[in-house]
Coordinates of C-alpha atoms in Angstrom, one line a residue:
M1 CA 0.0 0.0 0.0
G2 CA 1.4 3.4 -1.0
L3 CA 1.5 6.6 1.1
G4 CA -1.7 7.7 -0.7
G5 CA -3.5 4.7 0.6
I6 CA -2.2 5.0 4.2
F7 CA -3.2 8.6 4.4
S8 CA -6.6 8.3 2.7
I9 CA -9.6 9.2 4.8
D10 CA -10.9 5.6 4.8
S11 CA -7.6 4.0 5.8
K12 CA -7.1 2.5 9.3
F13 CA -4.2 4.8 10.0
S14 CA -6.3 7.9 9.3
Q15 CA -9.2 6.6 11.5
V16 CA -6.8 5.9 14.4
M17 CA -5.2 9.3 14.1
S18 CA -8.7 11.0 13.9
R19 CA -9.8 9.1 17.0
L20 CA -6.6 10.2 18.9
F21 CA -7.2 13.8 17.8
D22 CA -10.8 13.6 19.1
L23 CA -9.6 12.2 22.4
M24 CA -7.0 14.9 22.7
I25 CA -9.7 17.6 22.1
L26 CA -12.0 15.8 24.6
N27 CA -9.3 15.6 27.2
L28 CA -8.6 19.4 26.9
I29 CA -12.3 20.3 27.2
F30 CA -12.6 18.1 30.2
I31 CA -9.6 19.6 32.0
V32 CA -10.6 23.2 31.4
M33 CA -14.3 22.6 32.3
C34 CA -13.3 20.8 35.6
I35 CA -11.4 23.8 36.9
P36 CA -14.4 24.8 39.0
I37 CA -14.3 21.7 41.1
V38 CA -18.1 21.7 41.6
T39 CA -18.6 20.9 37.9
I40 CA -16.6 17.7 37.9
G41 CA -19.6 15.4 38.1
A42 CA -21.3 17.0 35.1
N43 CA -18.0 16.9 33.2
V44 CA -17.3 13.2 33.8
T45 CA -20.9 12.5 32.7
A46 CA -20.4 14.5 29.5
M47 CA -17.0 12.8 28.8
Y48 CA -18.5 9.3 29.1
Y49 CA -21.5 10.4 26.9
V50 CA -19.0 11.2 24.2
T51 CA -16.7 8.2 24.6
I52 CA -19.6 5.7 24.7
K53 CA -20.7 7.3 21.4
M54 CA -17.2 6.8 20.0
V55 CA -17.2 3.2 21.0
R56 CA -20.6 2.7 19.4
N57 CA -19.3 4.4 16.2
E58 CA -22.1 7.0 16.4
D59 CA -21.3 10.1 14.4
S60 CA -21.0 13.1 16.6
Y61 CA -19.1 16.4 17.0
T62 CA -17.0 16.1 20.1
F63 CA -17.7 19.6 21.6
K64 CA -21.4 19.7 20.5
S65 CA -22.1 16.3 22.1
Y66 CA -20.1 17.1 25.2
W67 CA -22.0 20.4 25.7
K68 CA -25.3 18.8 25.1
S69 CA -24.8 16.2 27.8
F70 CA -23.2 18.8 30.2
K71 CA -26.3 21.0 30.0
E72 CA -28.8 18.2 30.2
N73 CA -27.2 16.5 33.2
F74 CA -25.6 19.4 35.0
R75 CA -28.1 19.6 37.9
Q76 CA -28.4 15.9 38.7
S77 CA -24.7 15.1 38.0
T78 CA -23.6 18.0 40.3
I79 CA -25.9 16.9 43.1
I80 CA -24.6 13.3 42.8
W81 CA -21.0 14.6 42.7
L82 CA -21.4 16.7 45.9
I83 CA -23.0 13.7 47.7
L84 CA -20.2 11.4 46.7
L85 CA -17.6 14.1 47.5
V86 CA -18.9 14.5 51.0
A87 CA -19.2 10.7 51.5
G88 CA -15.6 10.2 50.2
L89 CA -14.2 12.9 52.5
F90 CA -16.1 11.3 55.4
L91 CA -14.6 7.8 54.7
V92 CA -11.1 9.1 54.2
S93 CA -11.3 11.1 57.4
D94 CA -12.6 8.2 59.4
I95 CA -9.8 5.9 58.1
Y96 CA -7.2 8.6 58.9
L97 CA -8.6 8.9 62.5
V98 CA -8.7 5.2 63.1
N99 CA -5.1 4.7 61.8
N100 CA -3.5 7.7 63.5
V101 CA -5.6 8.7 66.5
M102 CA -7.5 5.8 67.9
T103 CA -5.9 2.9 69.8
G104 CA -7.0 -0.5 71.0
A105 CA -9.6 -2.9 69.7
I106 CA -11.7 -0.2 68.3
T107 CA -9.2 0.3 65.5
N108 CA -10.6 -2.9 63.9
I109 CA -13.4 -0.8 62.7
K110 CA -11.1 0.4 59.9
Y111 CA -11.8 -2.8 58.0
I112 CA -15.5 -1.8 57.8
F113 CA -14.4 1.6 56.4
F114 CA -12.0 0.0 53.9
F115 CA -15.0 -2.2 52.7
L116 CA -17.2 0.9 52.4
L117 CA -14.4 2.6 50.5
M118 CA -14.3 -0.2 48.0
V119 CA -18.0 0.0 47.6
Y120 CA -17.6 3.7 47.1
F121 CA -15.1 3.2 44.3
F122 CA -17.4 0.6 42.7
V123 CA -20.3 3.1 42.6
M124 CA -18.0 5.8 41.2
L125 CA -17.1 3.7 38.3
Y126 CA -20.7 3.5 37.1
V127 CA -22.6 6.4 38.5
F128 CA -21.6 9.1 35.9
P129 CA -21.6 6.8 32.9
S130 CA -25.1 5.6 34.0
Q131 CA -26.2 9.2 34.3
S132 CA -25.0 9.8 30.7
R133 CA -27.1 6.9 29.3
F134 CA -30.2 6.4 31.5
Y135 CA -32.9 8.7 32.7
N136 CA -33.0 8.0 36.5
T137 CA -33.7 9.7 39.8
I138 CA -30.6 10.4 41.9
K139 CA -31.5 7.6 44.3
H140 CA -31.9 5.0 41.6
T141 CA -28.8 6.2 39.7
L142 CA -26.7 5.4 42.8
K143 CA -28.6 2.2 43.5
N144 CA -28.3 0.9 39.9
S145 CA -24.6 1.8 39.8
L146 CA -24.0 -0.4 42.8
L147 CA -26.0 -3.2 41.2
F148 CA -24.1 -2.9 38.0
S149 CA -20.8 -3.1 39.8
I150 CA -21.8 -6.3 41.6
R151 CA -23.6 -8.0 38.8
H152 CA -20.7 -7.3 36.4
L153 CA -17.8 -7.7 38.9
P154 CA -15.2 -8.9 36.4
Y155 CA -15.7 -5.8 34.3
T156 CA -15.7 -3.7 37.5
I157 CA -12.3 -5.0 38.4
L158 CA -11.0 -4.4 34.9
M159 CA -12.2 -0.8 34.8
L160 CA -10.7 -0.2 38.2
A161 CA -7.4 -1.6 37.1
V162 CA -7.4 0.6 34.0
I163 CA -7.6 3.6 36.3
V164 CA -5.4 2.5 39.2
V165 CA -2.6 0.3 37.7
P166 CA -1.0 2.9 35.4
F167 CA -0.9 5.4 38.3
F168 CA 0.8 3.1 40.8
V169 CA 3.2 1.7 38.2
C170 CA 4.4 5.2 37.3
L171 CA 4.3 6.4 40.9
Y172 CA 6.9 3.8 41.9
S173 CA 9.0 4.1 38.7
S174 CA 11.6 6.7 38.0
G175 CA 10.8 10.4 38.0
T176 CA 11.1 10.6 34.3
I177 CA 8.5 7.9 33.7
F178 CA 6.1 9.7 36.2
S179 CA 6.7 13.0 34.3
F180 CA 5.7 11.3 31.1
Y181 CA 2.6 9.9 32.8
I182 CA 1.6 13.4 34.0
M183 CA 2.1 14.7 30.4
F184 CA 0.0 11.8 29.1
L185 CA -2.8 12.8 31.5
F186 CA -2.8 16.3 30.1
L187 CA -2.8 15.1 26.5
F188 CA -5.0 12.0 26.5
G189 CA -5.1 10.5 29.9
F190 CA -8.6 11.2 31.2
S191 CA -10.4 10.8 27.9
A192 CA -8.3 7.7 26.9
T193 CA -9.1 6.0 30.2
A194 CA -12.8 6.8 29.8
Y195 CA -12.7 5.5 26.2
V196 CA -11.1 2.2 27.3
N197 CA -13.7 1.8 30.1
S198 CA -16.5 2.8 27.7
I199 CA -15.7 -0.4 25.8
F200 CA -16.7 -2.4 28.9
L201 CA -19.5 -0.1 29.8
N202 CA -21.1 -0.3 26.3
K203 CA -21.2 -4.1 26.6
I204 CA -22.9 -3.8 30.0
F205 CA -25.4 -1.1 29.2
K206 CA -26.5 -2.9 26.0
K207 CA -28.0 -5.6 28.1
Y208 CA -30.4 -3.1 29.6
M209 CA -31.3 -1.1 26.5
P210 CA -34.6 -1.9 24.7
P211 CA -34.3 -3.3 21.1
E212 CA -35.3 0.0 19.6
E213 CA -32.2 1.6 21.2
E214 CA -34.2 4.1 23.1
E215 CA -32.9 5.2 26.5
P216 CA -34.9 3.4 29.2
S217 CA -36.6 5.2 32.0
D218 CA -35.9 4.6 35.6
G219 CA -38.7 2.1 36.0
D220 CA -37.7 0.2 32.9
L221 CA -34.1 -0.2 34.1
I222 CA -35.1 -1.4 37.6
A223 CA -37.8 -3.8 36.1
H224 CA -35.1 -5.2 33.8
L225 CA -32.7 -5.8 36.6
N226 CA -35.4 -7.5 38.7
A227 CA -36.4 -9.6 35.7
L228 CA -32.8 -10.8 35.2
D229 CA -32.7 -11.7 38.9
A230 CA -35.9 -13.7 38.6
Q231 CA -34.6 -15.5 35.5
E232 CA -31.4 -16.5 37.3
K233 CA -33.4 -17.7 40.3
E234 CA -35.7 -19.8 38.2
A235 CA -32.7 -21.3 36.3
L236 CA -31.1 -22.2 39.6
E237 CA -34.3 -23.8 40.9
N238 CA -34.7 -25.8 37.7
K239 CA -31.1 -27.0 38.0
E240 CA -31.6 -28.1 41.6
N241 CA -34.8 -30.0 40.6
E242 CA -33.0 -32.0 37.9

């Protein structure tokens, strides 16, 4: 294949470069829009709205799609973010107090806080992507995020690894590698991480979307989750009766 073929619009190389460019633009928008810390929730929601569209190969303009989701989800995403921010600060403070202030048998309570912190991270993985795809109340967005994380635990662990592993690998590497990691974050890091996790999220969310690809309501999603539970229970009972 000649250079003309490699650089043609339909070539794989051009498609990859176009996607990288879109992710770089998306990453820049995300960083700038997150400067007011209170808007982080709405920005994460908007970023996942765009990256899931990318994974689904749905044509969209990056900024236009981002801004659309940001405006539509701003209020609810911001409330969810503030709730989770307070909950996270509470958990971290409690763990700090148990480890550094308290003494005696009561310090064993830290294991409960560590478990709650794990649940917290599980919910955080799904809550804003869920907000970007489903029309739910705040209560059920949080509840369904926990259900997603438990029901699809292998994907949950993979998504958590995508976020955590590169950070710790670079943190305990040389200063040069960590500097490259920081540079990567500013160029692609946040959007690229969201894009990789959107591959898993798209597979999960497709199980709960109706055939006509309409976004389900709160009641539809809960009913579907309950229906899946009932099917699994029935299958288990049939297996035991055989």
